[in-house]
Short mmCIF file of C-alpha atoms in Angstrom, two decimals:
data_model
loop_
_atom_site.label_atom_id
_atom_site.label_comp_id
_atom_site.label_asym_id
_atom_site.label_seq_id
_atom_site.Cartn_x
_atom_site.Cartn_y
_atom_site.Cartn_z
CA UNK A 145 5.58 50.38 19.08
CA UNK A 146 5.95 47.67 17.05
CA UNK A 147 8.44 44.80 18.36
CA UNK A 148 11.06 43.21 15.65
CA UNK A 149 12.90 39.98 16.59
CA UNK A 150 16.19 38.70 15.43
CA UNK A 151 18.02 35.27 15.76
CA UNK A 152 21.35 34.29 14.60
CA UNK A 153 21.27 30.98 13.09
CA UNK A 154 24.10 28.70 13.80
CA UNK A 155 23.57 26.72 11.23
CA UNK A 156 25.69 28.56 8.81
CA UNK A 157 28.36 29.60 11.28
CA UNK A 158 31.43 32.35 10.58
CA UNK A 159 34.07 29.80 10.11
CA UNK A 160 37.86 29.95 8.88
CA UNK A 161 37.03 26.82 6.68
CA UNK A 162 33.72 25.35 4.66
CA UNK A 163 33.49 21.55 4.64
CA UNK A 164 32.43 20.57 0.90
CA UNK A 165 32.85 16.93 0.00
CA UNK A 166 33.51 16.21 -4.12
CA UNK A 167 32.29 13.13 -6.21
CA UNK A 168 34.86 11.63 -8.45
CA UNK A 169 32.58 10.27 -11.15
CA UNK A 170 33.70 7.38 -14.41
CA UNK A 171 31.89 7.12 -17.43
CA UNK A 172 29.12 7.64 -18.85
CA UNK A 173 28.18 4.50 -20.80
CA UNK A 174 25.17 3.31 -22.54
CA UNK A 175 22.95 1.20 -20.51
CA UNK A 176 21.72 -0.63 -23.77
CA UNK A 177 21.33 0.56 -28.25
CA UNK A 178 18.90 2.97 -29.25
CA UNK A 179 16.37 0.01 -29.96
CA UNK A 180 15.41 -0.24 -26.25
CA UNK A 181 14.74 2.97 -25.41
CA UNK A 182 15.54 5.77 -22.91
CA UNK A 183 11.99 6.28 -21.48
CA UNK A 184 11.28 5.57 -17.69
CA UNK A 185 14.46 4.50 -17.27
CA UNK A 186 14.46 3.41 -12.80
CA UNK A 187 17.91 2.05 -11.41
CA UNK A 188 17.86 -0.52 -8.52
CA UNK A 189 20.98 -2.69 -7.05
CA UNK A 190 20.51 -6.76 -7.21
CA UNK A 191 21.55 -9.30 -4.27
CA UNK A 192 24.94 -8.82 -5.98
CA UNK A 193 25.41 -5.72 -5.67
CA UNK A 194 25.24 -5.13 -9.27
CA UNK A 195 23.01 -2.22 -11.41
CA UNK A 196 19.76 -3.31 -12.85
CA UNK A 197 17.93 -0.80 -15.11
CA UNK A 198 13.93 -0.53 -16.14
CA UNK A 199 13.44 1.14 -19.31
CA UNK A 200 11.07 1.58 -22.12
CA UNK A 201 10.29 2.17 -25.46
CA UNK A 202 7.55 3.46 -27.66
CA UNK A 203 6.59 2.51 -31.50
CA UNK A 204 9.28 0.15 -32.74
CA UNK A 205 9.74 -2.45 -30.62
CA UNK A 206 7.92 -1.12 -27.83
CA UNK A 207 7.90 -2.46 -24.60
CA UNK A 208 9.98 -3.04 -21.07
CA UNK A 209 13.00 -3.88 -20.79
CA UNK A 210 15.40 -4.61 -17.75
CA UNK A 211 19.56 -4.53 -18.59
CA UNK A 212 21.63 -5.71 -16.03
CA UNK A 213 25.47 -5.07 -15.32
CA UNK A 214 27.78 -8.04 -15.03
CA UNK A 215 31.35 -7.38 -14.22
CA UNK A 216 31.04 -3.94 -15.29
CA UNK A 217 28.84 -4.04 -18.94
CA UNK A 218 25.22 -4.08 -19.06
CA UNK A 219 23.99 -7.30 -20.85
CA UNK A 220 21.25 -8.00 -23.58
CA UNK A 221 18.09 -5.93 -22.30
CA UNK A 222 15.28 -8.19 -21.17
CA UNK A 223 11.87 -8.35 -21.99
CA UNK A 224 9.72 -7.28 -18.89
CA UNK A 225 5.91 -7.86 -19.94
CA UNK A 226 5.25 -9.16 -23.60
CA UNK A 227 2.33 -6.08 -23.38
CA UNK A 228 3.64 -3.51 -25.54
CA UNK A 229 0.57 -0.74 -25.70
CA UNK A 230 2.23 0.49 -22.12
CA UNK A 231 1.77 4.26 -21.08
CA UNK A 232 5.23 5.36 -20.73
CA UNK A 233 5.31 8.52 -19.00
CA UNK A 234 8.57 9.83 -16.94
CA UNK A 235 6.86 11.22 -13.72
CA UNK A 236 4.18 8.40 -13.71
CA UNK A 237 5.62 4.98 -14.06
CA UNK A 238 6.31 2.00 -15.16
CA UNK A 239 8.00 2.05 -11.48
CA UNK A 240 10.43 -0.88 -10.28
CA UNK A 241 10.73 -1.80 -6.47
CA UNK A 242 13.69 -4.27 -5.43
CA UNK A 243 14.78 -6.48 -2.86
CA UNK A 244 17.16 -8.81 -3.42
CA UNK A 245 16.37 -11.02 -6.08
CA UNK A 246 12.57 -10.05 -6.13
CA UNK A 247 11.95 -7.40 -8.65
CA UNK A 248 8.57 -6.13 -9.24
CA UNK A 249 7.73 -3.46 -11.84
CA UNK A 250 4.34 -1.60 -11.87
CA UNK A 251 2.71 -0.29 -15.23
CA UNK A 252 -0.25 0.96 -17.01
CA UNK A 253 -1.94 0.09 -20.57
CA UNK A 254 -2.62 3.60 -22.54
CA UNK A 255 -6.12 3.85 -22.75
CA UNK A 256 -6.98 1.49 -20.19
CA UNK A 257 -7.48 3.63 -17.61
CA UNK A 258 -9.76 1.29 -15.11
CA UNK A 259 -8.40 -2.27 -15.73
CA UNK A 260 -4.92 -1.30 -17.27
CA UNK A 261 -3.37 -1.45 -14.08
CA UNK A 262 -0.93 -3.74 -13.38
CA UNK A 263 2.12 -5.72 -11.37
CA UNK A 264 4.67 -8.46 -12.91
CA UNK A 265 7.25 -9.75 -11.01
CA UNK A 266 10.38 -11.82 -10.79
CA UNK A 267 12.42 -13.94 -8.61
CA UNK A 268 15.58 -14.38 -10.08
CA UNK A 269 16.65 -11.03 -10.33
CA UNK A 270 15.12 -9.87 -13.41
CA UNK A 271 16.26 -13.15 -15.73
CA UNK A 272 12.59 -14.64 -16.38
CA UNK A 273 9.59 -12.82 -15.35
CA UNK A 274 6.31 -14.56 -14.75
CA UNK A 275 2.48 -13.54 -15.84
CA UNK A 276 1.81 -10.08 -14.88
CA UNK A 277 -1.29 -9.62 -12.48
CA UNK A 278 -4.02 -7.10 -12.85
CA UNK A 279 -4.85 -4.42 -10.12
CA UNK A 280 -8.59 -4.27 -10.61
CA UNK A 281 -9.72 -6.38 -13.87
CA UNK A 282 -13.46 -5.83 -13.43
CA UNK A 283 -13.02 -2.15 -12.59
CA UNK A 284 -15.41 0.61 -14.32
CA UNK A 285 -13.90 3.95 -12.66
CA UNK A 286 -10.25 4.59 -12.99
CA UNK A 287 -7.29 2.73 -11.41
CA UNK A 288 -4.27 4.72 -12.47
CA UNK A 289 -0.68 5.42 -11.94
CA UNK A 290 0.43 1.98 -10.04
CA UNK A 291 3.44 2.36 -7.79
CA UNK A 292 4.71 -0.75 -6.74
CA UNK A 293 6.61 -1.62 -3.01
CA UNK A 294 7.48 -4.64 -1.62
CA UNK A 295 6.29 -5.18 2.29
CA UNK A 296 8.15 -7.28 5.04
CA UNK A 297 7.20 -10.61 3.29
CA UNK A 298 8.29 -9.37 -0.03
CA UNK A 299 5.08 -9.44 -1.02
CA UNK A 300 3.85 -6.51 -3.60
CA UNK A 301 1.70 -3.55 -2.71
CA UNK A 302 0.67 -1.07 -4.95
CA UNK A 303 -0.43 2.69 -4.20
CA UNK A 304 -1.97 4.69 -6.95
CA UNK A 305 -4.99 6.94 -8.13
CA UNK A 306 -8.33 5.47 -7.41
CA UNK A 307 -11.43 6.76 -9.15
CA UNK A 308 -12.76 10.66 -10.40
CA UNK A 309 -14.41 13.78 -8.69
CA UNK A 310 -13.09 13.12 -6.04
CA UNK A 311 -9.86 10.75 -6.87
CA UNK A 312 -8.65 8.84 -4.14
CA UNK A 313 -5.40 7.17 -2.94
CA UNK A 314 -6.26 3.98 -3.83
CA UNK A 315 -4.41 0.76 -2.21
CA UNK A 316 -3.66 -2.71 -3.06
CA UNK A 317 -2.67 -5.47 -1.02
CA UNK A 318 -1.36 -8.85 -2.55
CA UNK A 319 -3.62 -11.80 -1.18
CA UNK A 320 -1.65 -14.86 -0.86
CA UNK A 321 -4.67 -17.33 -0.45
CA UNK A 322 -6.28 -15.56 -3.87
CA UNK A 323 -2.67 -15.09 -5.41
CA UNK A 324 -4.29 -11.47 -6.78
CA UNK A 325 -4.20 -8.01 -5.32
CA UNK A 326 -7.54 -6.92 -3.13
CA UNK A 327 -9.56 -4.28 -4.22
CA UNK A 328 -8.30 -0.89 -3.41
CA UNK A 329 -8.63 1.02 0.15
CA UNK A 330 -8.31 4.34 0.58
CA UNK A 331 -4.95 5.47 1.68
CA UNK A 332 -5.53 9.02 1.93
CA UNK A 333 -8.00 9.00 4.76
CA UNK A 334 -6.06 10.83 7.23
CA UNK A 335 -4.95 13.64 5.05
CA UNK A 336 -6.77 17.41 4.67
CA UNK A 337 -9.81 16.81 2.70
CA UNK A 338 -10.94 13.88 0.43
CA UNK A 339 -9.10 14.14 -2.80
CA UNK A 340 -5.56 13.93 -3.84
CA UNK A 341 -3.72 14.83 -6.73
CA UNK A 342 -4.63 13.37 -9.45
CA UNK A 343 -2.06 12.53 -11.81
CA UNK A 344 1.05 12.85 -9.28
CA UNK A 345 2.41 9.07 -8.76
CA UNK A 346 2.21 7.95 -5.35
CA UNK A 347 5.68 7.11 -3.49
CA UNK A 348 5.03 4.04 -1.25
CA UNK A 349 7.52 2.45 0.67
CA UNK A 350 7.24 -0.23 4.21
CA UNK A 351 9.88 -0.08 6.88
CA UNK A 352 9.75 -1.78 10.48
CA UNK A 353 6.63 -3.40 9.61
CA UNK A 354 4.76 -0.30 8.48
CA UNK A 355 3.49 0.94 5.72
CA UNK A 356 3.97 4.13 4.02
CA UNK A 357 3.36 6.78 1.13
CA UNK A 358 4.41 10.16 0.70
CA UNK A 359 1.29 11.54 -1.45
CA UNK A 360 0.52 15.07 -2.87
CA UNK A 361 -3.09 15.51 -1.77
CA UNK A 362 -5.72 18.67 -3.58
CA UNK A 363 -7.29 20.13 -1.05
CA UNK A 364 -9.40 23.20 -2.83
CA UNK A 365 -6.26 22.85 -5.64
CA UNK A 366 -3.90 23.57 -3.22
CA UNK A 367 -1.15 20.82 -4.01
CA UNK A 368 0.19 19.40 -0.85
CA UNK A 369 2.74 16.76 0.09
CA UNK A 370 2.14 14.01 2.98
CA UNK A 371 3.45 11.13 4.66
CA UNK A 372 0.59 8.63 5.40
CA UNK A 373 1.33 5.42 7.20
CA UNK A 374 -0.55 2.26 8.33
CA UNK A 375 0.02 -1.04 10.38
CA UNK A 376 -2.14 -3.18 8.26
CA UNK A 377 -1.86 -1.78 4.88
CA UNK A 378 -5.71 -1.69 5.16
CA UNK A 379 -6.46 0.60 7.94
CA UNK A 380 -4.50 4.10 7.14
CA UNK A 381 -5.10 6.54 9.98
CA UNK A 382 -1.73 8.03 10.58
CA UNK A 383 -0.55 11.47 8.87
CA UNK A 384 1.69 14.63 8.67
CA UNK A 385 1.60 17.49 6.49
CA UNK A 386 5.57 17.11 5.25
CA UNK A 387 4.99 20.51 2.79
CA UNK A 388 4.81 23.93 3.84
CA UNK A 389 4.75 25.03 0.40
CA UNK A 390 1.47 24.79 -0.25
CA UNK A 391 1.05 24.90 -3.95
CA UNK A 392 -2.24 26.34 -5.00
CA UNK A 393 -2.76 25.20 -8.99
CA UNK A 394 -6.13 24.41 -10.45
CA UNK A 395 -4.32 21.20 -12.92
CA UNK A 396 -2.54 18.45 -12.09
CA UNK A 397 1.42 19.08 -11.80
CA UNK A 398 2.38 15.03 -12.33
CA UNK A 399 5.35 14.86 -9.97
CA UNK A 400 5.44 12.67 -7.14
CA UNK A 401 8.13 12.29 -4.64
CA UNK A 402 11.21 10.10 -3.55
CA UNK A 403 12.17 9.21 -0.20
CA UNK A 404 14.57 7.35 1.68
CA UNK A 405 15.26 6.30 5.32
CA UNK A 406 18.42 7.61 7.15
CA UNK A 407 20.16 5.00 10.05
CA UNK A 408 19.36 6.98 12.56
CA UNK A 409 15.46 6.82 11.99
CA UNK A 410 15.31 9.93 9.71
CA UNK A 411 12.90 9.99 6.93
CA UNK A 412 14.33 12.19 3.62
CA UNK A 413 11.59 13.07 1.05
CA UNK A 414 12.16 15.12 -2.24
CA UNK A 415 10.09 16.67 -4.06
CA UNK A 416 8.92 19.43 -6.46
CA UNK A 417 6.46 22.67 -5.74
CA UNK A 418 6.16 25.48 -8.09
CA UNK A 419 4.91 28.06 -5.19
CA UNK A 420 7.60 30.06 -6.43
CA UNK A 421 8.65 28.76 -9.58
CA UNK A 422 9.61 24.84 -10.06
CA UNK A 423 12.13 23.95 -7.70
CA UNK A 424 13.08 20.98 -5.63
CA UNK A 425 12.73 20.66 -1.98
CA UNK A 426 13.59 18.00 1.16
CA UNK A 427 11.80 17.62 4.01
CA UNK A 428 12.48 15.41 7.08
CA UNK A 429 10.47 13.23 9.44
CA UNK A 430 10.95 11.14 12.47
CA UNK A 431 9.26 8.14 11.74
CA UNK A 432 9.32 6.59 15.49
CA UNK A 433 7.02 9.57 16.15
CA UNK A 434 5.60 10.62 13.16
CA UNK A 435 6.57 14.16 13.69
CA UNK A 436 7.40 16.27 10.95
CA UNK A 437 10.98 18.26 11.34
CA UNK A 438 12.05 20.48 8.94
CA UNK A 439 12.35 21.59 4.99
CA UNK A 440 14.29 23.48 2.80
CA UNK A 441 15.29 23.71 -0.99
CA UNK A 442 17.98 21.63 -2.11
CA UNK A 443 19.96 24.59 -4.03
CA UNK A 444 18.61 27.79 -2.40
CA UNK A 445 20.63 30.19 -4.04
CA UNK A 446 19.19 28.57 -7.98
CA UNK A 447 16.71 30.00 -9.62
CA UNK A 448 16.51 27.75 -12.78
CA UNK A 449 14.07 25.16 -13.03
CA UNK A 450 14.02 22.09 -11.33
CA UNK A 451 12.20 18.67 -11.35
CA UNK A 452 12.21 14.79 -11.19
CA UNK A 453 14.37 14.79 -7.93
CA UNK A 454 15.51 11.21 -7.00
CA UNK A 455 17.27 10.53 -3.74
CA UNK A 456 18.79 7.69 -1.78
CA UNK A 457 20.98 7.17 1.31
CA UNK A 458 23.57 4.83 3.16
CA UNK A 459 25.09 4.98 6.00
CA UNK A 460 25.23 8.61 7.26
CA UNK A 461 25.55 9.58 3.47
CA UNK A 462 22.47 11.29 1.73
CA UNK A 463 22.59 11.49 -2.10
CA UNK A 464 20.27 14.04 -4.18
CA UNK A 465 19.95 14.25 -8.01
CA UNK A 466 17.60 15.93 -9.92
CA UNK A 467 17.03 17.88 -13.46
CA UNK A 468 17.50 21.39 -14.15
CA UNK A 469 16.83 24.08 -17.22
CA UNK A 470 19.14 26.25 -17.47
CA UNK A 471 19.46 27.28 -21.18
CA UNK A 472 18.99 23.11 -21.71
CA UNK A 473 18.29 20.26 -19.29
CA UNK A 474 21.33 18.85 -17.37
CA UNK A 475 21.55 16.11 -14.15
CA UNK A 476 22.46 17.82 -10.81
CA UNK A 477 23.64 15.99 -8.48
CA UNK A 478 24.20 16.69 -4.17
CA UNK A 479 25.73 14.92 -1.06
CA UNK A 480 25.76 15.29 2.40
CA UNK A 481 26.75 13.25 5.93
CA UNK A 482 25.64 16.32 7.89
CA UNK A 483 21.81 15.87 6.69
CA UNK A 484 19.55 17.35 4.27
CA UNK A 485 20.02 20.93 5.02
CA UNK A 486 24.23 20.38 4.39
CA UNK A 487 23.19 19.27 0.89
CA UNK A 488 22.91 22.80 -0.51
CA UNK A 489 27.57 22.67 0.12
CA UNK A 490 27.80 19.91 -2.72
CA UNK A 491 25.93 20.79 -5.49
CA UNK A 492 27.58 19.88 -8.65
CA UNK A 493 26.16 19.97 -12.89
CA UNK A 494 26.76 15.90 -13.89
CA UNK A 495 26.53 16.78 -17.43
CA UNK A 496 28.02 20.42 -17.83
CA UNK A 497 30.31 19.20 -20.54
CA UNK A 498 28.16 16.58 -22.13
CA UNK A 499 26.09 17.60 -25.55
CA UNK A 500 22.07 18.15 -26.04
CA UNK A 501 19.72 17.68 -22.89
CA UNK A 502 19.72 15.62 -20.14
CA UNK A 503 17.01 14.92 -18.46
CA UNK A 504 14.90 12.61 -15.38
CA UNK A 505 17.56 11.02 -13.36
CA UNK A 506 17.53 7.79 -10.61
CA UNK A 507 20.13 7.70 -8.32
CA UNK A 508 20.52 4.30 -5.63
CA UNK A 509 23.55 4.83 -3.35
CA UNK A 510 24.98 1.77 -1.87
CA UNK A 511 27.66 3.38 0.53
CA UNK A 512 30.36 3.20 -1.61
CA UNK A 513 29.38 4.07 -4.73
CA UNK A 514 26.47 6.32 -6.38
CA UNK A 515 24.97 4.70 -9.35
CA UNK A 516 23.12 7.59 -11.57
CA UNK A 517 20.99 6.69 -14.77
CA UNK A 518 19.50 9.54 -17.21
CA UNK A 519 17.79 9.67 -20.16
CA UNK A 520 19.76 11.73 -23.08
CA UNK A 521 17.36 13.28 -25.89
CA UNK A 522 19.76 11.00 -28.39
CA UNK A 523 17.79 7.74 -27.77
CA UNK A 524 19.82 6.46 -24.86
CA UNK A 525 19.67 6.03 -21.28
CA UNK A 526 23.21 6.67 -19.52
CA UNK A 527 24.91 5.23 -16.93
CA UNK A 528 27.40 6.83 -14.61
CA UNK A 529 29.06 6.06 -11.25
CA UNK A 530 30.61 8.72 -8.43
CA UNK A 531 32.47 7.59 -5.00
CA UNK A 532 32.27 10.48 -2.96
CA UNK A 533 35.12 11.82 -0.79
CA UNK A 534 35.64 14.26 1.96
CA UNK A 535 32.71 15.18 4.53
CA UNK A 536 30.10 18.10 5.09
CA UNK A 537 31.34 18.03 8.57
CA UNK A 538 32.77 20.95 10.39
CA UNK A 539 34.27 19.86 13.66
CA UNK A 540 37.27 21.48 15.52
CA UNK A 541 37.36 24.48 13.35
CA UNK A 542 37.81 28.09 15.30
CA UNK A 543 34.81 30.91 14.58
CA UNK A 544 36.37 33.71 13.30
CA UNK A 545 34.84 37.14 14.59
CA UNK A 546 31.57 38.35 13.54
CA UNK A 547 31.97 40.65 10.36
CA UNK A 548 28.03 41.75 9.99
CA UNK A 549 26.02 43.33 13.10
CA UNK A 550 21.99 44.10 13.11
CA UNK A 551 19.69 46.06 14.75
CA UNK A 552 15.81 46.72 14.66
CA UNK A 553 13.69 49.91 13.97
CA UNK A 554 9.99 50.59 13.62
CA UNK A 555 10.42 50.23 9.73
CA UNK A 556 12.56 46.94 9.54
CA UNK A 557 16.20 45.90 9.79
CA UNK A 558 19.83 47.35 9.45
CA UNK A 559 22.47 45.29 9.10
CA UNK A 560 26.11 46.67 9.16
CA UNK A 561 29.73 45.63 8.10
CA UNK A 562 31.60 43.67 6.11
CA UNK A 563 30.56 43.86 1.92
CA UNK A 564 28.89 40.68 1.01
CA UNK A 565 26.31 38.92 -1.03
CA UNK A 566 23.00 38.86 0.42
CA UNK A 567 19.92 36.39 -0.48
CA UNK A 568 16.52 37.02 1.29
CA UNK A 569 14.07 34.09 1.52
CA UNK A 570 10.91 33.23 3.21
CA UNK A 571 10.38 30.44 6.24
CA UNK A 572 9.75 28.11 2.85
CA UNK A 573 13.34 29.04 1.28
CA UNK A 574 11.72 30.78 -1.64
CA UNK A 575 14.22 33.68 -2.73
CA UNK A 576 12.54 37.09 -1.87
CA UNK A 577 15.74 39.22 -3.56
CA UNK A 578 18.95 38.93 -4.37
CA UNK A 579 21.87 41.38 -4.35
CA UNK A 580 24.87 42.84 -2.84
CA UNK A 581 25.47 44.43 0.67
CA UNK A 582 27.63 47.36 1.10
CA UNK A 583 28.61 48.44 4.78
CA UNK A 584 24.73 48.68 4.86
CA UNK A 585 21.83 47.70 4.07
CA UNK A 586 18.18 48.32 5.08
CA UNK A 587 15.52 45.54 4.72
CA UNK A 588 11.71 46.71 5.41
CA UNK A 589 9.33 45.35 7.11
CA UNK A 590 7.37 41.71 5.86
CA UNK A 591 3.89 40.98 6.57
CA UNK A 592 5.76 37.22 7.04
CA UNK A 593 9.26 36.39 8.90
CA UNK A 594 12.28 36.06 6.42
CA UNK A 595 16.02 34.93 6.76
CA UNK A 596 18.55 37.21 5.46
CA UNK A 597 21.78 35.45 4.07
CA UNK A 598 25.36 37.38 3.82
CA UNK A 599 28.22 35.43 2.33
CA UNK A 600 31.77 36.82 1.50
CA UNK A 601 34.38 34.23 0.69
CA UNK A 602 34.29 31.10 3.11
CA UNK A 603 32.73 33.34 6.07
CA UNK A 604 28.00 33.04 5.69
CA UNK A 605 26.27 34.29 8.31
CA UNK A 606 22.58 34.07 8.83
CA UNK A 607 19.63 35.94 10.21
CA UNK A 608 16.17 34.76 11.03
CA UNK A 609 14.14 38.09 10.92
CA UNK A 610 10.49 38.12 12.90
CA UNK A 611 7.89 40.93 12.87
#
């Protein structure tokens, strides 16, 4: 006989009342005119507290540009790099890192693919910016894609893709003594197989005097997401899988990820797999251990397209945006201070009532405020701000009875009572089926386990279901 398993999950309890916290947002307003661009546009906060804003522009007065706000207004954008061939691309750079008043944008010359590479920074918070430094100015194979950090020293480092058949993750070190990056190491050492993807950016970041990048590796095509780490910078050894996704596509997809660090030691990294269609995920990681924890869609119960997720964090507060097609591209935008898996309670449309397409957001929370840019198909980049009230928490709050009951035969499942919705999906939260429960409803077996959830009104209930 064949032996079914069945655990409640607790997560989603039966309760009287559903915690959902709301963002009051104010504007939008224009970041800067139409003759700066909306292209790349990458938000940080400066050692005041303040908005600064990377963005680009093609053909007519191309270049970089940096606005900053000043007792609420952006200023006069200014001039990043006097390079104006720059490859503008929205999933793969120019990228910005900040701390403080140190400001260091990353870019690459179009059609340079090998020396084109490079890092300019500033000290002043983005007011004057000094001669920008080459990655590899002698190199013959490529050096693409440069994703700029700052370590412990606020030094730069730079993560990006090194070489062809196979392509590496290439890293760069700033040497003091030289005052010029090092040549590249490979970064990707520790991860499944040799190569990683190709065109997808790298997302490097250094916390408690350790480096790290969250890198989609190809291993046989299949597209795969991992944290790598290293104390040096030089030696990387340390990795975890952070993806059980497991995208299997013969071209490069061009999306990296975004991450940020929780207080309590949690790692949050976003990102995009089309296993089952292009949606955005999270997964978590402990970085005192290096251990891997858990993952899950950020809107389960959407099936529209989704992309370019950007996330940051303060406090206990976790803030998600990203861009979805629905009939038109609009900025989504979720919150949660009961983790990642709470931010699925929150999920609200930015631009619902605003005109034409919206697209490729950056989001910085700073604990009191969430500071969104986006690039509208009008020429613009928009800026809005949200302060976020109420709590995903659920504490004190009396189960009600359970409505729904299960049981297991030799073919499946039957689950009995109260009518609901119902949404199957796999251990990866990819939607199996969709539909509506009446008194019953019989689910057959699955070569692999599923969780069946029912919902009707403020009561969800969830089952994991095991062969």
């Amino acid at each position: 006989m064949k032996r079914f398993v069945v655990y409640t999950l607790n997560l989603l309890c039966v309760c009287g009342l559903a915690a959902q916290p709301s963002i009051n947002w104010t504007g939008p307003t224009e970041v800067s005119t139409e003759e700066f661009g909306n292209q790349c546009a990458r938000i940080g906060l400066n050692s005041s507290g303040n908005p600064i804003v990377l963005h680009g522009k093609s053909s007519n007065n191309a270049g970089l540009y940096l606005s900053i706000m000043s007792e609420g207004e952006f200023g006069t954008p200014i001039l990043v790099t006097p390079e104006t061939n720059i490859f503008l691309s929205e999933s793969e750079g120019p990228r910005m890192a900040v701390s403080g008043d140190h400001i260091a944008v990353s870019y690459q010359i179009y059609g340079e693919w090998a020396t084109g590479a490079y890092v300019v920074l500033s000290d002043d918070g983005g007011l004057t910016w000094g001669t920008p430094y080459p990655l590899a100015p002698n190199a013959t194979q490529d050096h693409f894609d440069p994703v700029v950090a700052f370590d412990g020293d606020n030094n730069p480092w730079v993560g990006l893709k090194w070489g062809t058949n196979p392509t590496l993750e290439g890293i760069h070190l700033f040497n003091n003594e030289t005052d010029s990056f090092d040549p590249a190491v490979n970064g990707g050492f520790a991860t499944t197989g040799v190569a990683v993807c190709e065109c997808c950016p790298s997302n490097t970041f250094f916390q408690d005097g350790v480096y790290y990048n969250v890198v989609r590796n190809n291993f046989n095509n299949t597209r795969d997401f991992w944290l790598t780490a290293s104390q040096d910078g030089i030696n990387w050894t340390d990795a975890v899988d952070i993806d059980p996704t497991d995208w299997n596509i013969s071209s490069c997809p061009a999306s990296g990820a975004s991450s940020t660090m929780m207080d309590d030691g949690t790692l949050v990294s976003c990102f995009m797999s089309a296993a089952d269609g292009s949606r955005v995920y999270w997964s978590t990681v402990n970085l005192s251990t290096l251990t891997f924890q858990e993952s899950g869609r950020v809107d389960p119960l959407n099936n529209s397209t989704e992309n370019h997720p950007s996330i940051s964090s303060s406090g206990d507060w976790l803030v998600a945006s990203w861009e979805m097609n629905s009939g038109g591209y609009n900025i989504m935008v979720a919150v949660s201070d009961a983790g990642a898996s709470e931010l699925k309670n929150s999920v609200v449309n930015v631009t619902a009532d605003l005109p034409g397409s919206n697209r490729n957001p950056s989001v910085v929370y700073d604990g009191e405020f969430i500071h969104l840019v986006y690039k509208t198909m009008d020429g613009f980049v928009h800026y809005t701000k949200g302060e976020i009230s109420g709590t995903s928490k659920v504490e004190g709050v009396e189960l009600e009875e359970n409505p729904w009951t299960i049981s297991a035969n030799d073919s499946g499942w039957i689950l009995r009572g109260e009518d609901a919705a119902y949404t199957l999906f796999d251990f990866q939260g990819r939607v199996l089926e969709m539909g509506e429960f009446f008194q019953e409803l019989d689910i057959p077996v699955n070569k692999q386990g599923m969780i069946v959830q029912l919902q009707s009104g403020h009561k969800t209930q969830s089952f994991k279901l095991l062969r």
